[in-house]
Structures are given as structure tokens and as C-alpha cells.
Tab-separated table of C-alpha atoms and ligand atoms in Angstrom:
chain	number	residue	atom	x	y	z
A	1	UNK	CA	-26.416	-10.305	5.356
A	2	UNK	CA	-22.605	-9.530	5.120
A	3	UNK	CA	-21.672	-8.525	1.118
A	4	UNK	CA	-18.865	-10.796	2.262
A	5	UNK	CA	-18.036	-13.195	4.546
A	6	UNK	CA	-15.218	-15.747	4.932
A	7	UNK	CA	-15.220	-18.494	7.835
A	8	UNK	CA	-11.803	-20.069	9.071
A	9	UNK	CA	-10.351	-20.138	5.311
A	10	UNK	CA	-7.754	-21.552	4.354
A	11	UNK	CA	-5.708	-22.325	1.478
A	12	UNK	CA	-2.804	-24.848	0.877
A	13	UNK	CA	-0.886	-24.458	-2.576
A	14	UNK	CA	0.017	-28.019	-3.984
A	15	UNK	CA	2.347	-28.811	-7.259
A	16	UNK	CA	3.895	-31.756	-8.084
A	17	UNK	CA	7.538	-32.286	-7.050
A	18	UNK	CA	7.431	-29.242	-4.225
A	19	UNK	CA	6.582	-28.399	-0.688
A	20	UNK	CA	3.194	-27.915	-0.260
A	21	UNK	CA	3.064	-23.888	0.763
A	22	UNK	CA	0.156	-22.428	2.941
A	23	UNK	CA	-1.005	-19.350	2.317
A	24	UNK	CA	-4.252	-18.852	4.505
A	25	UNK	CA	-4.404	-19.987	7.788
A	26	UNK	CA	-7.805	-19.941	9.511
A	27	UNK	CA	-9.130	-16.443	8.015
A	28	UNK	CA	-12.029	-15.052	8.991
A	29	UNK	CA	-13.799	-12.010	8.250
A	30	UNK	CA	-17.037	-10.295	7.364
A	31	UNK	CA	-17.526	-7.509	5.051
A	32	UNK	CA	-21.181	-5.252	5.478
A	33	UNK	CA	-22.622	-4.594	2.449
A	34	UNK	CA	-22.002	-0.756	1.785
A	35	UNK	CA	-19.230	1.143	2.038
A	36	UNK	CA	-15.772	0.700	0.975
A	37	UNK	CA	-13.752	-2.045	2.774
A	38	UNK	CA	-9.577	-1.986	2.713
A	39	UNK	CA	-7.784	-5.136	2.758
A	40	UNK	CA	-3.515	-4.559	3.395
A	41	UNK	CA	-1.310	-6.290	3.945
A	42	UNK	CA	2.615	-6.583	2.992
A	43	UNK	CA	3.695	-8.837	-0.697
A	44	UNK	CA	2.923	-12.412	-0.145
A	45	UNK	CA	0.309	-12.051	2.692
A	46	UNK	CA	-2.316	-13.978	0.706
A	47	UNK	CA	-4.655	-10.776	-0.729
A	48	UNK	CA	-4.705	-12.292	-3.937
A	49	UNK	CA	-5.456	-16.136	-3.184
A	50	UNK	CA	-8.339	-14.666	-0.581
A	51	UNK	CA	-9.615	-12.364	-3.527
A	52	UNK	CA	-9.579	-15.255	-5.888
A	53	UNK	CA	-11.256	-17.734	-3.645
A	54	UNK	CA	-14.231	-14.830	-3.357
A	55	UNK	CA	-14.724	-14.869	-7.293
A	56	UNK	CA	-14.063	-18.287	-8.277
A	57	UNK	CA	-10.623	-18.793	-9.760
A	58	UNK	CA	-9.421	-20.961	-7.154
A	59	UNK	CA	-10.623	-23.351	-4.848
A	60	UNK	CA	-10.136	-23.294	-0.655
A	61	UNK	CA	-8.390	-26.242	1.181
A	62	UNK	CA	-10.468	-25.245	4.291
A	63	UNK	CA	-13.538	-22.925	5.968
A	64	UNK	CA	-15.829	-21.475	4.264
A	65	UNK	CA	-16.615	-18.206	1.680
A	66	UNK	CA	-19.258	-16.601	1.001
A	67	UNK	CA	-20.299	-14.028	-1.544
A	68	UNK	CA	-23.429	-12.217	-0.457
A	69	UNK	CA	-24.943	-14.761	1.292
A	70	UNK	CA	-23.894	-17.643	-1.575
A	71	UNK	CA	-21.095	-20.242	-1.261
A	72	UNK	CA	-18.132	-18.784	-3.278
A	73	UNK	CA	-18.521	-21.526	-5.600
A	74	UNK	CA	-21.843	-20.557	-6.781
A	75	UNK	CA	-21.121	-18.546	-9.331
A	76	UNK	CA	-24.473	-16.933	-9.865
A	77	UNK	CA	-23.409	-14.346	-7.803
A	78	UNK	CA	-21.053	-13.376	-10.956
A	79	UNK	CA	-24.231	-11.613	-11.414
A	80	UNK	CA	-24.187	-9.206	-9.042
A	81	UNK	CA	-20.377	-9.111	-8.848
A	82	UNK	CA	-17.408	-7.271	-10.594
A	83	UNK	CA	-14.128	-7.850	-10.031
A	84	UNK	CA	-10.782	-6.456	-11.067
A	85	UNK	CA	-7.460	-9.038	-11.166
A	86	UNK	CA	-4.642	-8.047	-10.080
A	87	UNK	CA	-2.708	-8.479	-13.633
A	88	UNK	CA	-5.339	-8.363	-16.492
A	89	UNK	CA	-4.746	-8.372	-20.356
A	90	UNK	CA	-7.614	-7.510	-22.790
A	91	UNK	CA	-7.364	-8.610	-26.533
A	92	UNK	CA	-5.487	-6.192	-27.989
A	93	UNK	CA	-7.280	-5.831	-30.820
A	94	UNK	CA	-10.699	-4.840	-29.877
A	95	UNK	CA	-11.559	-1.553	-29.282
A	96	UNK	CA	-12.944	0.029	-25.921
A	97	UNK	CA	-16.314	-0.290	-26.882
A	98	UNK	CA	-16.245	-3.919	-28.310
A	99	UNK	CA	-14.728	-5.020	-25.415
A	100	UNK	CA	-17.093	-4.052	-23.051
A	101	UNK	CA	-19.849	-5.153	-25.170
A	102	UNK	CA	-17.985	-8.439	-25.227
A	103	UNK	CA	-18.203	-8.236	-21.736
A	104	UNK	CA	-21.432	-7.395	-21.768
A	105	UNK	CA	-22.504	-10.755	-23.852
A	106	UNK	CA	-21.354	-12.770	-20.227
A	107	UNK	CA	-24.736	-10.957	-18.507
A	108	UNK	CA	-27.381	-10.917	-20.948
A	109	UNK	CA	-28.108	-7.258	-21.111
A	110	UNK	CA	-30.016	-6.397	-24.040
A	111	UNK	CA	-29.122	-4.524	-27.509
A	112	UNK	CA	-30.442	-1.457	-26.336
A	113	UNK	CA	-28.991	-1.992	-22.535
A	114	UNK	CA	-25.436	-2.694	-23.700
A	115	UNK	CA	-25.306	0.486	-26.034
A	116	UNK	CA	-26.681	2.732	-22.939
A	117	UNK	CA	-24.490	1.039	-20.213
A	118	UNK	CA	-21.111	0.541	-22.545
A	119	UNK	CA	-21.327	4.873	-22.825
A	120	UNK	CA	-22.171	5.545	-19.183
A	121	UNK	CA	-19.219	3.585	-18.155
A	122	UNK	CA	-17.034	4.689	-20.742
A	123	UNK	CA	-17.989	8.428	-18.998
A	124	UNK	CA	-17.643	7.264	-15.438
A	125	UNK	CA	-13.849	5.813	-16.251
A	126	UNK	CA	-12.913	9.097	-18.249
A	127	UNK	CA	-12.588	6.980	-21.528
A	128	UNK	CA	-15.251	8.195	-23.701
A	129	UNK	CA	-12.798	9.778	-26.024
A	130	UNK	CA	-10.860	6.243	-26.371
A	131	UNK	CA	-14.491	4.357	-27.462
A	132	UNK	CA	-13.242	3.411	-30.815
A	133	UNK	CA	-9.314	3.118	-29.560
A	134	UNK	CA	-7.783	-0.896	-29.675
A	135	UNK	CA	-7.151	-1.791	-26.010
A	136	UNK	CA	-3.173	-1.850	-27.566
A	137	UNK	CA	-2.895	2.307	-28.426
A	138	UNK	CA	-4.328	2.611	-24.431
A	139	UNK	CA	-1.620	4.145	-21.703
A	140	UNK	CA	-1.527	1.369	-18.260
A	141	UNK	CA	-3.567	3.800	-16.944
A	142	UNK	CA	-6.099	3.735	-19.269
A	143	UNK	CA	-5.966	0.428	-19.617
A	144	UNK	CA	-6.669	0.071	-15.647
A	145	UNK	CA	-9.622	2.400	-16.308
A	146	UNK	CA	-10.726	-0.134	-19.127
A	147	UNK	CA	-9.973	-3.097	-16.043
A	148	UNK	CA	-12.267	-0.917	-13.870
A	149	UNK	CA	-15.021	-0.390	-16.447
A	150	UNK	CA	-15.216	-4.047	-17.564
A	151	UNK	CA	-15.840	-4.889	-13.625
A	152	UNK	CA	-18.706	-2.521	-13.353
A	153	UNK	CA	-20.276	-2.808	-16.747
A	154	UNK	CA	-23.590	-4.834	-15.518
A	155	UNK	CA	-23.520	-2.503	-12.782
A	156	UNK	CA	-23.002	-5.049	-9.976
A	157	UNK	CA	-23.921	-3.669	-6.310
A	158	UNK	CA	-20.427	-5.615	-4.916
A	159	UNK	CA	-17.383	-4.797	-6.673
A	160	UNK	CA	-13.532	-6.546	-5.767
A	161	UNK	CA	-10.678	-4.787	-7.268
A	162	UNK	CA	-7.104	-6.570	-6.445
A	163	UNK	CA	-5.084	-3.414	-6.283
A	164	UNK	CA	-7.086	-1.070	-8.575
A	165	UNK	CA	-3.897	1.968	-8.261
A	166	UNK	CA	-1.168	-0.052	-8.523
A	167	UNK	CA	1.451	1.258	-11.286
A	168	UNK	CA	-0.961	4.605	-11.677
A	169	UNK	CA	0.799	7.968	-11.073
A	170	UNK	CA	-0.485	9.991	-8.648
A	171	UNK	CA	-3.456	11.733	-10.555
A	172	UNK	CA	-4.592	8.685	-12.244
A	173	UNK	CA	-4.458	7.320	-8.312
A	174	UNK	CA	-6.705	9.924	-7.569
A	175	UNK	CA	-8.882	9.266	-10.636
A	176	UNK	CA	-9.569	5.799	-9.239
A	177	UNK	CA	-10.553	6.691	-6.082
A	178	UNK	CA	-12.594	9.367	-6.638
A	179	UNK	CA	-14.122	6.583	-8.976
A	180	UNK	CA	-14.390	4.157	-5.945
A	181	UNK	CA	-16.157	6.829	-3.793
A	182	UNK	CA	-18.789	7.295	-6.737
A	183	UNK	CA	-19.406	3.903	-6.415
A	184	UNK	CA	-19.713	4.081	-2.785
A	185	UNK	CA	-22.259	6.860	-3.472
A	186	UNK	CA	-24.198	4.748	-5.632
A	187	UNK	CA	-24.534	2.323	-2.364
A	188	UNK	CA	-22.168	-0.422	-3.642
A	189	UNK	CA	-20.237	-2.246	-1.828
A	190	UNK	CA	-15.880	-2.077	-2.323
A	191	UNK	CA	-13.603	-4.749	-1.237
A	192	UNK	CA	-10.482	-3.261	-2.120
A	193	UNK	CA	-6.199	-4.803	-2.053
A	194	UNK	CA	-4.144	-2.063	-1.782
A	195	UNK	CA	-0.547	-1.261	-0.401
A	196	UNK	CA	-1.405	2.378	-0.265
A	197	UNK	CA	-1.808	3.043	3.150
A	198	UNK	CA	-2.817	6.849	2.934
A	199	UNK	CA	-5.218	6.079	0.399
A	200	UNK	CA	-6.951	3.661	2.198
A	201	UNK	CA	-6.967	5.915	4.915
A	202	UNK	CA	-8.521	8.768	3.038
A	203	UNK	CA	-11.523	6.050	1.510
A	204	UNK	CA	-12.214	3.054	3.307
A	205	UNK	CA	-14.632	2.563	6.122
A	206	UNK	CA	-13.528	-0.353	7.493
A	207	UNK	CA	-9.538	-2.347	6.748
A	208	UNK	CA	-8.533	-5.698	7.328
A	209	UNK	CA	-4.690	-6.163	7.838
A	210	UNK	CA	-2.833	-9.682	7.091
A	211	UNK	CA	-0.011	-10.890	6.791
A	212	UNK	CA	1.573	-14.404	6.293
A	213	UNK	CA	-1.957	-15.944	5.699
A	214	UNK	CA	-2.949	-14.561	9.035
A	215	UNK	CA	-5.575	-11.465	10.012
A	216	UNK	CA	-3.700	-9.076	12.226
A	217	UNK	CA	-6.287	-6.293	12.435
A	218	UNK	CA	-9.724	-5.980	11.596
A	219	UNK	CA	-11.943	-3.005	12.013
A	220	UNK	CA	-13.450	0.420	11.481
A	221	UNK	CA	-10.926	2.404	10.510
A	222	UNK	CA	-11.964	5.846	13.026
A	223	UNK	CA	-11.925	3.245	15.571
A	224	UNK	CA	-8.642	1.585	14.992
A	225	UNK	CA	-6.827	5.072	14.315
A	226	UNK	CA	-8.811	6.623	17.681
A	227	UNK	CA	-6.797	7.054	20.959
A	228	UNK	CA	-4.658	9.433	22.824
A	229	UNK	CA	-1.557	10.250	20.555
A	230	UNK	CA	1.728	10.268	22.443
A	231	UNK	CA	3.294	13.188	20.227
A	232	UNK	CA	2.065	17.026	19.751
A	233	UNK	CA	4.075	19.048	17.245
A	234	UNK	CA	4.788	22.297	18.285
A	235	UNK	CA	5.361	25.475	15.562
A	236	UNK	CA	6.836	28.563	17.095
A	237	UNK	CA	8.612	31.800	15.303
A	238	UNK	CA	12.288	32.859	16.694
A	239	UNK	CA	15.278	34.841	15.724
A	240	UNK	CA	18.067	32.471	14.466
A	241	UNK	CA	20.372	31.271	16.951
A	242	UNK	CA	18.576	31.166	20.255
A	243	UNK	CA	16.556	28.432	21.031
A	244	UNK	CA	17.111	26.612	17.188
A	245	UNK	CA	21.018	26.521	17.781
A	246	UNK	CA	20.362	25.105	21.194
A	247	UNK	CA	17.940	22.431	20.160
A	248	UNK	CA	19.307	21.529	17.239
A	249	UNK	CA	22.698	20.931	19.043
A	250	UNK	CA	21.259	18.856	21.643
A	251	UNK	CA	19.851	16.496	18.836
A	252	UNK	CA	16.070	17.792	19.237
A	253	UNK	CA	14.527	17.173	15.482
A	254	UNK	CA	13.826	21.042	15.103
A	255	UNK	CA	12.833	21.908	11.134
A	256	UNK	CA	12.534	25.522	9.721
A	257	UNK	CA	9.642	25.690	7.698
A	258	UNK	CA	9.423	29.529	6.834
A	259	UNK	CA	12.266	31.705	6.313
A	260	UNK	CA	11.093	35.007	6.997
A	261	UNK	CA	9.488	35.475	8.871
A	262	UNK	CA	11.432	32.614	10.847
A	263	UNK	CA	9.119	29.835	11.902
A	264	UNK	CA	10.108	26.218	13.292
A	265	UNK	CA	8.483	22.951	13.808
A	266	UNK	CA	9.189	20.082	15.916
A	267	UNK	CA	7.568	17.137	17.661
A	268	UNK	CA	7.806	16.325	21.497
A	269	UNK	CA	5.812	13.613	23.269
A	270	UNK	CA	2.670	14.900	25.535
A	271	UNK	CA	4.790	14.948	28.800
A	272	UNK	CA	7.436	17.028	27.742
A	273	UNK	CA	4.892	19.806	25.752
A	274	UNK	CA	5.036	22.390	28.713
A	275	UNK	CA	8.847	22.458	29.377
A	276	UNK	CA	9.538	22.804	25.404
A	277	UNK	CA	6.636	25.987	25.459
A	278	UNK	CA	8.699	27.543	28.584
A	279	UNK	CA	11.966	27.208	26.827
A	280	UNK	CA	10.636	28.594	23.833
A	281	UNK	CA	9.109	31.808	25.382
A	282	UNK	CA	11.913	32.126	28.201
A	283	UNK	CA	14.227	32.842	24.801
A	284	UNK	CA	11.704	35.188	23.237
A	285	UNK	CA	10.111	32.991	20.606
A	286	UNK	CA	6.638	32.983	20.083
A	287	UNK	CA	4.419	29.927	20.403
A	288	UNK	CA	2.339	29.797	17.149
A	289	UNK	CA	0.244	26.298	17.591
A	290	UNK	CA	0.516	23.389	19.898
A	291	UNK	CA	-1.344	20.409	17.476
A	292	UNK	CA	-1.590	16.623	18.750
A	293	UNK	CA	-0.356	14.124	15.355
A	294	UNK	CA	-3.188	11.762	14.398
A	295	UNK	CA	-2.105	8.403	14.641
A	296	UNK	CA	-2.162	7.377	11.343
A	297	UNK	CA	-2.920	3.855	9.289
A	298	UNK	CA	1.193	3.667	8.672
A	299	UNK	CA	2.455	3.730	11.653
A	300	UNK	CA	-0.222	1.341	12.788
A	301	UNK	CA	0.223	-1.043	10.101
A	302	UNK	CA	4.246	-1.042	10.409
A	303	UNK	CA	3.777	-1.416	14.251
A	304	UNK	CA	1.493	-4.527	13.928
A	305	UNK	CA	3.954	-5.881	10.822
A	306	UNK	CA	6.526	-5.410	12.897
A	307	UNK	CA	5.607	-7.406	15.716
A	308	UNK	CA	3.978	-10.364	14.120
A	309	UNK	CA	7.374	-10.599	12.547
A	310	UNK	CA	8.720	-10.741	15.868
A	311	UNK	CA	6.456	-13.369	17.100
A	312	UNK	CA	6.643	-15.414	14.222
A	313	UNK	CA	10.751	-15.262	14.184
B	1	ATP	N1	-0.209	-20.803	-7.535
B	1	ATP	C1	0.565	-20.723	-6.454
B	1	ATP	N2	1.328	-21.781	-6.057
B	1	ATP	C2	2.105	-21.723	-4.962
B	1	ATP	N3	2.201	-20.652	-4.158
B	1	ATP	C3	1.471	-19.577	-4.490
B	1	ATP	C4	0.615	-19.533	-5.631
B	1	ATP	N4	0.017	-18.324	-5.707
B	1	ATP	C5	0.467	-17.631	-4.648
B	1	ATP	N5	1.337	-18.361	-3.916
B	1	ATP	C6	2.018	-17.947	-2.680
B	1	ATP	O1	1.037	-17.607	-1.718
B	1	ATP	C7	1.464	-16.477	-0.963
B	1	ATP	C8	0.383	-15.390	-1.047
B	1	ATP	O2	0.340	-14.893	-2.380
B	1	ATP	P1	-0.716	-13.783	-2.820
B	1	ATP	O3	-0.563	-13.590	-4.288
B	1	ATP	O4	-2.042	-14.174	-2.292
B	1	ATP	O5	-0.172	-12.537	-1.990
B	1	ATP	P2	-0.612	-10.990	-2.018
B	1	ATP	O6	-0.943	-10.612	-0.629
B	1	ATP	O7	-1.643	-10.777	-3.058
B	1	ATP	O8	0.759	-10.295	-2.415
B	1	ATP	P3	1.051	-8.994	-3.369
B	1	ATP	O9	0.850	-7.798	-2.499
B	1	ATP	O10	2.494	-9.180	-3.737
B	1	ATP	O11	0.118	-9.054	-4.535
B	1	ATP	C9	2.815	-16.060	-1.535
B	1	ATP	O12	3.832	-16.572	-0.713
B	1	ATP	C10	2.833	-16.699	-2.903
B	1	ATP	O13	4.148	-17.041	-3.296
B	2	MG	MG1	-1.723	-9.691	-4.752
């Protein structure tokens, strides 16, 4: 059984007085239960509507969604599900503690359950020392932490976080996903928004890409990033002048990267690496290492982007 699994969604928005707007067309995707699963895609694309079609908050126009194995309607599976909005506001005045027991009152964990579970979370987040601190004295960080904690509190095995780094400086970024991989330790399954493209790439196991309502791309992520990369760079050492002066006045994008001694860097595609070596020995520079760049989830993602853009006018 998929933790996830959506069949030909889709989703028209209708108000009163304006143009209806569609924001899924014909979506379809499975996520495996396990593992942590990426889901990009530009502002707009529809992350959020999908997302809140999985937990509930909205309703589909079309197709069908499924929350681990259970029509997203159903919401039993609340049970066995956290989830993180994408803007959340706690009541201000309760403190860490009381709000997670407060959450804790929606899944009938016992006295003695909520005391034990409200501490191991508060741990797991890196909030213990805010237990007794109103949700107003927290930072956005923390208060993202608190977002986090409230999601896993009943310890669900599927958790959906709708951009769970988003306004977080960089080590608070790295706070959550080193929290997200614990969870993926623990065997849960992660359905993750994000716009973070490197830190998808350094978590997820599988990504879905969308944009405008449509998927674009949909796999394993060593699988989509796999291939024969067109581009090696190439780091040699050289006196100044020489070869540098040359390159650089010919336009090639040459970068010094120590000073002394002198070492260089620059990138060439596959076909031209053995000329570029024999130019840089013929003027007495050493060759240091010859490495082929990784395609990475950026480029890919811009690429794709790009050209549904193109398609769609
Ligand atoms: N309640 C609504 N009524 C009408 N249109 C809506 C509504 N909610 C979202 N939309 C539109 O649906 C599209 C998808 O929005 P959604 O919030 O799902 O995007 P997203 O991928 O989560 O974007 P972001 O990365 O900015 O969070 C957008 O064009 C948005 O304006
Ligand atoms: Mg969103």
C-alpha cells in the first residue's frame, strides 16, 4: 500500500463574482510508505491545495486521494497522520507544553502518555528549555519547531509538512532536516513542499516536480540526477600570465582559487577535456584533477521549468 496516493486530481477554485481558476489538472502520483518524499515546484504550482486535499481542509473537484490506503476524506487517518501548514498560528498564550497537551486532547492519549510524549518531543525539536515559554516569547524558528512538534506529537508513522524550512536561517534549516532524517530513521514516512532544491537533494528519496497544476517529473531522485554529465571541471596550478592571461582573454571562465601556491579552476564540456589538458601542460602548468560535475536537482528543475514554460506560452 502506497503511504500516499493521488489518482487524476484535480482541483477548480470557485468564488462568487470571479473566474473560476484551476489549480490541479489531472495529478497523479504515489508516495511508498518509508522514506522521505520531495514535492517542488515554483510559487503557485498547486503544493499547497494538493497538501490540503491529503489532510482534509479542502475538497477535490476531480480524481481521487488517498491517505494510506483511505479516501482523503476519511479522516480517521488523522490518526496516524501529522501535518504541518504552510502558515500556522498557535494561541499565543499557552505555553509549549500546554499546547501540545492541547494537541494531545485531539488523540486520546492518556494522562500518563501525554506527560511522556509532550517531553520526548519537546527534546526531539530542541525546545525543552522553552516547556513553560507562551508560544508569543518563541523566535519563528522556534515557533516552526513548536509547528513540527505539534505534527508529530501522537507519533504518527506519515507525516506532511508544507514547507517545514521556509523563513529558517541556515542552521535552524539544518535543525529541521536533521529532524526529518530522524524521522526517516524511525521508519516514517515524509511528504515534504519545499523550494530548497539542495536540501531536497541532500534528504529525499524520491521528488515530484509541478508546476501550473501539472506533474513535470516524478521519480527517485539517484535515478533522475544519473547520466553522463556534459561538463568536467578541470583544477591545474600555473605561474601567472601564461595560460590564465590567455584563457581568460579569450573569454574561457578560468577562476583562481588559491593564491600561492597559484591554482585555477575552470569547466569545459567532455569533448574539449583533452585539448584544454595539452594546453595546460604545453605552457608548464600542472594538471591537479580532472572531476566530471554531478548533474544536480537545480539545473534539472530550472531545465524542466523552463521548458514547460515554453510549451505552455
Ligand atoms: N482559495 C483559493 N481561491 C482561488 N485560488 C486559489 C486559492 N488558493 C490557492 N489558489 C491559487 O491556486 C494556485 C496554487 O496555489 P498553491 O497555494 O497550491 O501553490 P503552492 O505551490 O503551494 O505555492 P507556494 O510555493 O507559493 O506556496 C495559485 O495560483 C493560487 O493563487
Ligand atoms: Mg504553498
Amino acid at each position: 500500500m502506497a503511504a500516499l496516493e493521488i489518482r487524476n486530481l484535480s482541483k477548480t477554485y470557485r468564488s462568487p463574482g470571479r473566474k473560476p481558476f484551476t489549480a490541479l489538472r489531472d495529478l497523479s502520483l504515489a508516495v511508498p510508505e518509508g522514506g522521505i518524499y520531495g514535492f517542488l515546484g515554483p510559487n503557485g504550482a498547486g503544493k499547497s491545495t494538493t497538501i490540503k486535499i491529503l489532510v482534509g481542509l479542502i475538497r477535490k473537484t476531480g480524481g481521487e486521494a488517498y491517505v494510506l490506503g483511505r479516501p482523503a476524506e476519511d479522516l480517521t487517518s488523522h490518526q496516524e497522520m501529522g501535518y504541518l501548514p504552510e502558515v500556522s498560528t498557535y494561541y499565543p498564550y499557552l505555553t509549549c507544553r500546554e499546547l501540545l497537551d492541547f494537541y494531545c486532547s485531539f488523540f486520546g492519549l492518556s494522562r500518563r502518555k501525554r506527560v511522556s510524549r509532550i517531553g520526548e518531543t519537546l527534546a526531539l525539536t530542541g525546545l525543552t528549555s522553552k516547556t513553560d515559554t507562551p508560544v508569543r516569547e518563541l523566535s519563528k524558528g522556534m515557533q516552526q519547531r513548536l509547528g513540527i512538534a505539534q505534527a508529530v506529537i501522537h507519533d504518527p508513522p506519515l507525516l506532511i509538512l508544507d514547507e517545514p524550512t521556509a523563513a529558517l536561517d541556515p542552521l535552524i534549516q539544518k535543525e529541521v532536516r536533521d529532524i526529518i532524517l530522524k524521522f526517516r530513521d524511525q521508519g516514517k514516512t515524509i511528504f515534504f513542499s519545499s523550494h530548497r532544491l539542495t536540501e531536497v537533494e541532500y534528504i529525499c528519496d524520491r521528488v515530484a516536480v509541478l508546476h501550473e497544476g501539472r506533474l513535470l517529473l516524478e521519480g527517485r531522485l539517484a535515478e533522475l540526477l544519473e547520466g553522463p554529465s556534459p561538463d568536467c571541471d578541470v583544477t591545474f596550478s600555473a605561474e601567472e600570465g601564461e595560460i590564465w592571461d590567455r584563457w581568460r582573454n579569450s573569454g574561457v571562465p578560468v577562476a583562481r582559487i588559491t593564491a600561492s601556491p597559484q591554482t585555477f579552476q575552470a569547466r569545459f564540456p567532455q569533448k574539449e577535456i583533452k585539448q584544454r589538458v595539452s594546453e595546460i601542460l604545453s605552457s608548464r602548468g600542472s594538471l591537479l584533477s580532472v572531476t566530471p560535475v554531478r548533474r544536480n536537482l537545480e539545473d534539472l528543475f530550472v531545465k524542466m521549468i523552463a521548458e514547460a514554460s515554453h510549451e505552455t506560452g
